[in-house]
Short mmCIF file of C-alpha atoms in Angstrom, two decimals:
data_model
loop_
_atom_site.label_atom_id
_atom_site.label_comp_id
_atom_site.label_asym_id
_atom_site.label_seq_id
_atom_site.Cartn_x
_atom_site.Cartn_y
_atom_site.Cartn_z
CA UNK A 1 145.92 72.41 102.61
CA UNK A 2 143.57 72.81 99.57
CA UNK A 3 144.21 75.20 97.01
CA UNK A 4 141.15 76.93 97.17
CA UNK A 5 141.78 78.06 101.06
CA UNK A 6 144.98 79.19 100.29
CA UNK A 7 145.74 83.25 99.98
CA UNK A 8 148.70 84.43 98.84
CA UNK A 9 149.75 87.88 98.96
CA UNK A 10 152.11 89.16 96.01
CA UNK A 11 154.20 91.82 96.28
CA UNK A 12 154.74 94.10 92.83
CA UNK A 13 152.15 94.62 90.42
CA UNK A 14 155.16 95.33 87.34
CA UNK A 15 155.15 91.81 85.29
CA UNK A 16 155.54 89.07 87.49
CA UNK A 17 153.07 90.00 90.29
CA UNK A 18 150.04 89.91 87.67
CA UNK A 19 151.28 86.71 85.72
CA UNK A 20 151.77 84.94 88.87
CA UNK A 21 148.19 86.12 90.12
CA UNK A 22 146.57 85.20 87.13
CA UNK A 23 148.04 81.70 87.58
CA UNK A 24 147.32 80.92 91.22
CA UNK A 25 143.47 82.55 90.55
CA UNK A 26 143.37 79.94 87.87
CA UNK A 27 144.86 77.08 89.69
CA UNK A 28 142.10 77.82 92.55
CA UNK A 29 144.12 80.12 94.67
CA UNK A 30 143.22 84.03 96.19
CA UNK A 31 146.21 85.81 95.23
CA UNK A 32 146.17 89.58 97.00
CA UNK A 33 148.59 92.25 95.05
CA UNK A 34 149.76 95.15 96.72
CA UNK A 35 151.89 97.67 94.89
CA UNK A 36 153.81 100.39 96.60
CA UNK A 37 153.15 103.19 93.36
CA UNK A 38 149.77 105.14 93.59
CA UNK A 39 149.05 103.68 90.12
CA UNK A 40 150.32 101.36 87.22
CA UNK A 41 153.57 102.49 85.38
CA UNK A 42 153.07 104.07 82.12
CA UNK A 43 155.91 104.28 79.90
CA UNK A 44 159.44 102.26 80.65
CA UNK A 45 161.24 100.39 78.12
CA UNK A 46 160.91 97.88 75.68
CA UNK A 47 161.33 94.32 76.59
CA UNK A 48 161.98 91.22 75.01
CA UNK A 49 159.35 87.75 75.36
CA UNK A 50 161.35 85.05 73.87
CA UNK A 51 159.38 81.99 72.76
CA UNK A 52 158.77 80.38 76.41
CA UNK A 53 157.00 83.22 77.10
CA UNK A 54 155.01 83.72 74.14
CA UNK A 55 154.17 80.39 74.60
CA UNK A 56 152.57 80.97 78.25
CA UNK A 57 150.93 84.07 76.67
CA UNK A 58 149.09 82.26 73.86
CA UNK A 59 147.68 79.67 77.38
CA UNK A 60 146.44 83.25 78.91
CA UNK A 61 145.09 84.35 75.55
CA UNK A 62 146.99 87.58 75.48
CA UNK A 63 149.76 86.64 72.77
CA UNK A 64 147.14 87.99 69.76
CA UNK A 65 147.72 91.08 71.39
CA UNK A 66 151.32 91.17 72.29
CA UNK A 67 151.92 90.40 68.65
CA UNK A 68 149.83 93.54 67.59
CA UNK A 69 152.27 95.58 70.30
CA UNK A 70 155.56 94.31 68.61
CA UNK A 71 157.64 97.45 68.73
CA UNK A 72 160.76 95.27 67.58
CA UNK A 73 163.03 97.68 65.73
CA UNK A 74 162.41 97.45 62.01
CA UNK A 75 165.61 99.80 60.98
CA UNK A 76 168.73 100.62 62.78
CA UNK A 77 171.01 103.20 62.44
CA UNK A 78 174.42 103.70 63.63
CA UNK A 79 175.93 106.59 65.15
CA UNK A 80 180.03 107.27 65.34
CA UNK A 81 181.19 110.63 66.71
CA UNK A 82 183.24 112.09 63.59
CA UNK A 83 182.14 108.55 61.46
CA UNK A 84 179.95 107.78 58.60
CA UNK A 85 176.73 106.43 59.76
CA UNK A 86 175.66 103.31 59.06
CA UNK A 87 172.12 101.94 58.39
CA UNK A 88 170.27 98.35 57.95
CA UNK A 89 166.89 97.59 57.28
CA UNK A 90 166.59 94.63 60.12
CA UNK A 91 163.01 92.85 58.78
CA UNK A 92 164.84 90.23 57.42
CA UNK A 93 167.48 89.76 59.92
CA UNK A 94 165.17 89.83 62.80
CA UNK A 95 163.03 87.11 61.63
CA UNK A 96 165.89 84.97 61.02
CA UNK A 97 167.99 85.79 64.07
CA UNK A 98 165.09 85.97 66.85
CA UNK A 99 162.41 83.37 65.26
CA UNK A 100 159.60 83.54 68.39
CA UNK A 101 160.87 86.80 69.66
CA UNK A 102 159.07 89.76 70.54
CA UNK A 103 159.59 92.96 71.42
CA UNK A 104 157.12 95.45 73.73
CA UNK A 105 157.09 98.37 75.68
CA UNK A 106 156.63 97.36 79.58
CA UNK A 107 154.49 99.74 79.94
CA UNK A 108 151.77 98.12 77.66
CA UNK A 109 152.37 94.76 78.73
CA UNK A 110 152.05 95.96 82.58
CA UNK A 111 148.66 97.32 81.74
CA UNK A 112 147.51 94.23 79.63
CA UNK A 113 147.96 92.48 82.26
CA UNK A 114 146.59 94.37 84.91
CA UNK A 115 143.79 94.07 82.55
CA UNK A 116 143.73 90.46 82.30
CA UNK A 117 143.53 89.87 86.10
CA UNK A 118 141.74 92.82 87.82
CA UNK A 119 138.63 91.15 87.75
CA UNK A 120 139.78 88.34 89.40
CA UNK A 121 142.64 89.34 91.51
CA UNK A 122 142.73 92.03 94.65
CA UNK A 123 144.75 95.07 94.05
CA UNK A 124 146.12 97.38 96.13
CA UNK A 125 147.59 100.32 95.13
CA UNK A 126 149.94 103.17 97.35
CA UNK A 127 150.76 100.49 100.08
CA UNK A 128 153.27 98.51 100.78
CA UNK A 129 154.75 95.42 102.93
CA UNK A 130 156.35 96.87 106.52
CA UNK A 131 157.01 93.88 108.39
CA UNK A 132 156.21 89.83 108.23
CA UNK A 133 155.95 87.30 111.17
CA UNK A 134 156.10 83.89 110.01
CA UNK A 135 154.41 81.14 112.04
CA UNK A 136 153.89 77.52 111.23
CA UNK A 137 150.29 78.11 110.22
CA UNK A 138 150.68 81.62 107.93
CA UNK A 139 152.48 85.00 107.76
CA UNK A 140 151.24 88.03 109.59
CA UNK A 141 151.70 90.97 106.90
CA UNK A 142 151.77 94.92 108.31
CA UNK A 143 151.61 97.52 105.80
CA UNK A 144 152.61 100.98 105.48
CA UNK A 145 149.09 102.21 105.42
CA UNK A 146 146.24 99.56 105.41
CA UNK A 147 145.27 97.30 108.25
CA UNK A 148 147.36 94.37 108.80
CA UNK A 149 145.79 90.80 107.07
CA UNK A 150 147.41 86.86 107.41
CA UNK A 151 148.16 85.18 104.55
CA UNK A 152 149.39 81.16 103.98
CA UNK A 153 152.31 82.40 101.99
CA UNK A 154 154.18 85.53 100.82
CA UNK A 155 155.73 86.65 97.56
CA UNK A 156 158.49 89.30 96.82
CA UNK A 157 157.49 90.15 92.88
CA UNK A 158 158.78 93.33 93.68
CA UNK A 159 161.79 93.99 91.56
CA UNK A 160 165.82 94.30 91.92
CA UNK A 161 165.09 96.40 95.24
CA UNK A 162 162.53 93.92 96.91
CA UNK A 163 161.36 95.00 100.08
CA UNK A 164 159.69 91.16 100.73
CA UNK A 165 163.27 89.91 100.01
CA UNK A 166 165.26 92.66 102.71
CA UNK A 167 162.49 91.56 105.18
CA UNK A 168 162.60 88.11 104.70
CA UNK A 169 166.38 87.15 103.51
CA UNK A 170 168.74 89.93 104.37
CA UNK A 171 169.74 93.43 103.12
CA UNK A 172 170.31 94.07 98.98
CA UNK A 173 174.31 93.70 98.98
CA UNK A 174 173.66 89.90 99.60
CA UNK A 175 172.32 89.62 96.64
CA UNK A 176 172.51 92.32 94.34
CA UNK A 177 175.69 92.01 92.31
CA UNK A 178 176.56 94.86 90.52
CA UNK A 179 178.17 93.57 86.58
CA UNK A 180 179.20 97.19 85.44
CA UNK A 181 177.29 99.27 83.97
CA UNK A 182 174.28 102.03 84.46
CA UNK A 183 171.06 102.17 82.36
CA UNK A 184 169.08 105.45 82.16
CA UNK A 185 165.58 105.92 80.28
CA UNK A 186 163.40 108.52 79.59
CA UNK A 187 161.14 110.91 77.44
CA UNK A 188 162.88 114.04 75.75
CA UNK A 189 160.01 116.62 75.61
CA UNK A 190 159.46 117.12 72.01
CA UNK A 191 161.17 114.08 70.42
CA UNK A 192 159.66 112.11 67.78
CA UNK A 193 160.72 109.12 66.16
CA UNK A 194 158.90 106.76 63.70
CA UNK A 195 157.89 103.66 65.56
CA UNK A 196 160.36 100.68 64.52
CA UNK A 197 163.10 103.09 64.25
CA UNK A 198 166.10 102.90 66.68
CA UNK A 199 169.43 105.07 66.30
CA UNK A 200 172.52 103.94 67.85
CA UNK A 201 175.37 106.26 68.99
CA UNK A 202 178.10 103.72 70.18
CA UNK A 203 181.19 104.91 72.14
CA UNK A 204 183.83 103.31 74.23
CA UNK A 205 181.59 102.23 77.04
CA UNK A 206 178.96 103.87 76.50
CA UNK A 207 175.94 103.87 74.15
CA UNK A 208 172.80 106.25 73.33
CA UNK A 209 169.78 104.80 71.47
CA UNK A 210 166.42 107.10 70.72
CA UNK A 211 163.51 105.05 69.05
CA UNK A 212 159.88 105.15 68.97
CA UNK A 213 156.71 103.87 70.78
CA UNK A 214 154.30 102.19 68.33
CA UNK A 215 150.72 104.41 69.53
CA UNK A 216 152.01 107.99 68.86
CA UNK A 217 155.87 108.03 67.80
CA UNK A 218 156.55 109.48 71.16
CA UNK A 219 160.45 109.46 71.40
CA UNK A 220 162.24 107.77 74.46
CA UNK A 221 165.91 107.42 75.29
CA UNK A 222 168.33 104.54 76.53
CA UNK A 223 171.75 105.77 77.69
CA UNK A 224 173.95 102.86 78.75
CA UNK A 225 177.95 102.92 80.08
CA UNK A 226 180.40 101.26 82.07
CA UNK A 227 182.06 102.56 85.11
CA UNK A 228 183.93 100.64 87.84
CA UNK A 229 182.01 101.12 90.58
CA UNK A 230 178.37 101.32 91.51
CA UNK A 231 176.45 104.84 91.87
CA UNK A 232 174.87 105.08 95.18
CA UNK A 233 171.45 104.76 95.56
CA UNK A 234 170.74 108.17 96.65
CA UNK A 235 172.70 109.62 93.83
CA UNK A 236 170.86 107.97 91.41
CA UNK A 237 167.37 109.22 93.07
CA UNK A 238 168.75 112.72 93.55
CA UNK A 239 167.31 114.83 90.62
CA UNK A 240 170.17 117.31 89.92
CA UNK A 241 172.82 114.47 90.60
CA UNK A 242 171.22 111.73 88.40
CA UNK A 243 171.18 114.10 85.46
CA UNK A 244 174.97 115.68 86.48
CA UNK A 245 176.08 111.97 85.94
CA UNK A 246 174.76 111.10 83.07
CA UNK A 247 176.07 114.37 81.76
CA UNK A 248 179.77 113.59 82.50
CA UNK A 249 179.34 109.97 81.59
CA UNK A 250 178.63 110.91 77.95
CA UNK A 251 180.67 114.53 77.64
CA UNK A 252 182.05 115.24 74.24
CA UNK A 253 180.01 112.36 72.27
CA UNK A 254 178.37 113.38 69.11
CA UNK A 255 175.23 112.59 67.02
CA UNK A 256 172.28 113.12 69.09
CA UNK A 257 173.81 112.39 72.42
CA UNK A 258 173.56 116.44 73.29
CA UNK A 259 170.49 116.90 72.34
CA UNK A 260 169.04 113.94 74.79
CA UNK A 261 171.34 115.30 77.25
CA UNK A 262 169.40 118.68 77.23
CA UNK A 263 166.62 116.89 77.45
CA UNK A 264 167.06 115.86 80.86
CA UNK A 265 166.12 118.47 83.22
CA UNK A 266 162.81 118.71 81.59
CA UNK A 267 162.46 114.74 81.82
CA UNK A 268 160.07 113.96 84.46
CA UNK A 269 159.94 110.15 83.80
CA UNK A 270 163.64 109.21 84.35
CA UNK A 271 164.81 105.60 85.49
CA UNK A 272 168.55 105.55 86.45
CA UNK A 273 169.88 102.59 87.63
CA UNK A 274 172.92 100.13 87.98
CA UNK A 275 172.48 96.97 86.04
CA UNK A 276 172.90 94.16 88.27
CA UNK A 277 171.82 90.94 88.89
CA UNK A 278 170.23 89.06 91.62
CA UNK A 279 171.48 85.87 92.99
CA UNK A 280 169.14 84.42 95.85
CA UNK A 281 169.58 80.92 95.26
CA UNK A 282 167.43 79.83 97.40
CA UNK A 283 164.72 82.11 96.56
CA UNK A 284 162.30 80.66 99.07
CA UNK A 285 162.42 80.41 103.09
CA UNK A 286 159.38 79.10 105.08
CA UNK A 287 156.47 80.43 103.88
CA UNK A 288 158.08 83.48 101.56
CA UNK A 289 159.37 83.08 98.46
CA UNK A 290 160.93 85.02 95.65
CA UNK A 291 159.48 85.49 91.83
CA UNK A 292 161.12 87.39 89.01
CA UNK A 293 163.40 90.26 89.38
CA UNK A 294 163.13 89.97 93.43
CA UNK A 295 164.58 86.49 93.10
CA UNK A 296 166.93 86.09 89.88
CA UNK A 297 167.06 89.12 87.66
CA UNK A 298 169.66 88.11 85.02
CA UNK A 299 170.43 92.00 84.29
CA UNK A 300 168.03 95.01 83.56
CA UNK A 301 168.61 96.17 79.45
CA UNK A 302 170.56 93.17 79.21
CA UNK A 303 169.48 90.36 80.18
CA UNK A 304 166.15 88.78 79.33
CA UNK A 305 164.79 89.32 82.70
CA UNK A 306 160.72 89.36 81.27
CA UNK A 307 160.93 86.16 79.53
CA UNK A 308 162.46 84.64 83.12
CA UNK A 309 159.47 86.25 84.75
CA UNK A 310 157.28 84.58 82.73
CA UNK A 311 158.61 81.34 83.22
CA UNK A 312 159.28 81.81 86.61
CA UNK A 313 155.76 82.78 87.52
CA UNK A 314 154.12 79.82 85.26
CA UNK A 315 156.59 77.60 87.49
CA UNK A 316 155.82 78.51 90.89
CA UNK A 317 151.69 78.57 90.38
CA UNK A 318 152.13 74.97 88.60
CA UNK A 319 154.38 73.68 91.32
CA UNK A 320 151.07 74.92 94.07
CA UNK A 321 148.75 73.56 92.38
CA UNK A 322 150.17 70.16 91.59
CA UNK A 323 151.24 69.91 95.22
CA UNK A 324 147.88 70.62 96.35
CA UNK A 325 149.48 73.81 98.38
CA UNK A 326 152.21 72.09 99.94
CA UNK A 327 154.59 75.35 100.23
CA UNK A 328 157.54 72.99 100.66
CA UNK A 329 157.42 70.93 98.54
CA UNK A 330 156.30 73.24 95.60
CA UNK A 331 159.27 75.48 95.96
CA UNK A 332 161.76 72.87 96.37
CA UNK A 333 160.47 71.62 93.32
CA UNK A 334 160.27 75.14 91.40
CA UNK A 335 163.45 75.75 92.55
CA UNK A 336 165.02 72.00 90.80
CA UNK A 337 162.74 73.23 87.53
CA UNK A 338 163.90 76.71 87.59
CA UNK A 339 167.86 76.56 88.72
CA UNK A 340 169.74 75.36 85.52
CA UNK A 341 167.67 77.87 83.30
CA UNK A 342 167.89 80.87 85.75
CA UNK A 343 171.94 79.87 85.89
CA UNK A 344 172.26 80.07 82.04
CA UNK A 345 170.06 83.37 81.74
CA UNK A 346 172.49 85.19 84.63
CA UNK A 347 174.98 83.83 81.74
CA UNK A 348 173.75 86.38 79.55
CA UNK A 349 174.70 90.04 80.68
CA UNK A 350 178.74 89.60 80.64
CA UNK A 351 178.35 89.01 76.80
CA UNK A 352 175.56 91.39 76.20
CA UNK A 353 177.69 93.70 77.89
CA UNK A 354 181.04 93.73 76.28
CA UNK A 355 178.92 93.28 72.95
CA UNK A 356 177.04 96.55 73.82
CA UNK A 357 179.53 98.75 75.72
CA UNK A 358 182.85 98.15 73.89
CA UNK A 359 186.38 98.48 75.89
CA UNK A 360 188.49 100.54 73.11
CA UNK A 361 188.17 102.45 70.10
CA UNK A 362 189.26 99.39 68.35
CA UNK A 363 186.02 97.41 69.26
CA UNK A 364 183.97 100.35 68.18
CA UNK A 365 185.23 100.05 64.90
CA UNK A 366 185.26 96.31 64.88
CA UNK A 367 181.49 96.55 65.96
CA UNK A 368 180.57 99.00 63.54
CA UNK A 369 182.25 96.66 60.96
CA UNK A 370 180.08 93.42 61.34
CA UNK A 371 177.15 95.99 61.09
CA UNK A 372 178.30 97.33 57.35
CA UNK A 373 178.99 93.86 56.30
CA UNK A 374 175.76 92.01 57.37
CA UNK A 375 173.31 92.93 54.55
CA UNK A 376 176.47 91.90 52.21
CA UNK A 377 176.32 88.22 53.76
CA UNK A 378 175.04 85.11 53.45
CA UNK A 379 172.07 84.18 56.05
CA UNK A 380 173.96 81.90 57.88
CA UNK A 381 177.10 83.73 58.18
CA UNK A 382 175.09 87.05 59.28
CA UNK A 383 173.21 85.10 62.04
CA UNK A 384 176.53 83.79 63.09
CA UNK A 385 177.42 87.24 63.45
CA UNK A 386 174.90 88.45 65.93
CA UNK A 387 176.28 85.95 68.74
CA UNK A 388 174.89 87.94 71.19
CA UNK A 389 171.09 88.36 70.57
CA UNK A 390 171.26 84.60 69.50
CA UNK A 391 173.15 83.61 72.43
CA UNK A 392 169.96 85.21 74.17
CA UNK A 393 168.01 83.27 71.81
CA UNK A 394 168.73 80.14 72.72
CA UNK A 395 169.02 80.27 76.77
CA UNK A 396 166.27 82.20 77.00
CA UNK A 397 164.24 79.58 74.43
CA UNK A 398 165.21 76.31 76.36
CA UNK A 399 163.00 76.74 79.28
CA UNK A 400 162.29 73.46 81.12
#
């Protein structure tokens, strides 16, 4: 099969969908993206693009950009209910901790590269994947709402929930294991913070950060805490549930925490959902195969899952093109690129996690301790001291 007669329809237009389009339109391919939202996602969270990633931005051309984005937090401040706070002016410490790290809101890298490919790349928007039939020559695709169309191969860039991957592999709780904990974002009406600005209010297990987008100082929330057991689906998309959750999960924490909390019912942008990761090993069956977050998502707040889309995506449109289309043989060889690294990155969320959601009152204070004494240290002790972002630092860095 040549490259240049082979179409491949992408599920997800988020971050992986668009990278991987860009890649396979480059390589000689017609990628087709359909997205199941009416339009792109403003907004979201920042994310983190670790050097592997910022080195496949600077081969799109986009990394000039993603630099002038950087919404990495320039000054933390630290939140105890009935504590002194505590505050550090991070410039140094970032650049020494992080080196090629940057930080963006997902939003803005969405769009860019939307941007980057929409020229070159079918999109289609408010539609979505019903069914597949796979036959040795292509995949018969039915969508919710537009006319059915065959394509040589399939992928499921469609996130944590992927609808390619229940169609395809099997239903979510096959591969979607929860590791204990909830994140929550959204936009308080009326809050403003400076942009590279974040404040901290740490609990036991559970955490509230406010900082601000880089255009307009627009302030957004994080709320992140443990609890034993998963919160259904529906609970999480139910509008006065979500919020009565989040309300008991942080009742009788200080700071800011009730402010954001009144926040909520006016929030109309709010993501709630249980961090977990997903283990698909093999991502790829026949013609259908699995990219980012769909495939391997090492944790969502916590685990580096942009940087793996990155390389993920780069992987499986260099792996087509070098095998001249050969579907089998380029995922098996993806997947012997990809498995080691995607194994050390799902590595990363037990740490993050007992780093950022501490067990006991104890490990608040302990926490709260390494804080006050970093700008008191030596460089190489203080480094040593922020295990986890450097742990992150160094999986996510040593892509093959």
């Amino acid at each position: 099969m040549e490259p240049r007669s082979t179409t491949v329809l992408i599920s997800g237009a988020g971050i992986a969908g668009p990278l991987l389009a860009y890649w396979l339109h480059r390589y000689g391919f017609t990628p087709v993206v359909v997205e199941h939202a009416p339009a792109l996602r403003a907004g979201g969270h920042p994310v983190d693009l670790f050097e592997p990633a910022m080195d496949i931005a600077d081969q799109m051309g986009i990394a000039p950009w993603i630099r002038e984005a950087d919404t990495t937090t320039r000054t933390l401040r630290l939140e105890r209910t009935g504590r002194r706070p505590i505050e550090l002016d991070l410039d140094r410490l970032s650049t020494g901790a992080t080196e090629r790290h940057v930080e963006v809101m997902r939003g803005d890298l969405s769009a860019l590269l939307h941007e980057r490919t929409r020229h070159d790349v079918e999109y289609v928007f408010g539609d979505s994947v019903r069914s597949l039939r796979e036959d040795p020559g292509g995949v018969d695709v039915e969508f919710d709402h537009g006319p059915s169309r065959r394509f040589d191969l399939v992928v499921g860039a469609d996130g944590t929930r992927s609808v390619v991957r229940r169609l395809a592999f099997g239903p979510d709780d096959r591969f979607h294991h929860y590791v204990g904990g909830h994140v929550a974002v959204f936009a308080p009406p009326g809050l403003r913070v400076p942009a590279g600005r974040m404040t901290v209010h740490l609990g036991v297990g559970r955490l509230a950060a406010v900082y601000g987008t880089p255009d307009d100082g627009e302030g957004r929330a994080v709320l992140l805490f443990r609890r034993a057991e998963e919160i259904p689906a529906e609970e999480r998309r139910d509008r006065d549930r979500s919020r009565a959750l989040l309300r008991a999960a942080f009742a009788g924490e200080g700071g800011r925490v009730p402010e954001l909390l009144a926040g909520l019912d006016a929030a109309e942008d709010l993501y709630f959902d249980a961090i977990g990761q997903v283990r698909s090993d093999p991502w790829h069956r026949g013609r259908i195969v699995l990219a980012g977050d769909a495939g391997y998502a090492p944790g969502a707040a916590v685990g580096g899952g942009t940087t793996v889309a990155f390389v993920g995506a780069h992987s499986l449109a260099r792996w087509l093109a070098r095998t001249g289309g050969d579907h089998a043989a380029a995922f098996a060889g993806h997947r012997e690129e990809l498995r080691d690294y995607i194994g050390r990155a799902h590595g990363i969320a037990p740490t993050a996690m007992r780093t950022l959601l501490p067990t006991s009152a104890a490990r608040v204070a302990l926490s709260a301790a390494v804080l006050r004494a970093v700008p008191l240290l030596p460089a190489r002790l203080w480094r040593a001291l922020l295990s986890t972002e450097r742990r992150a630092t160094r999986v996510l860095s040593k892509a093959p």
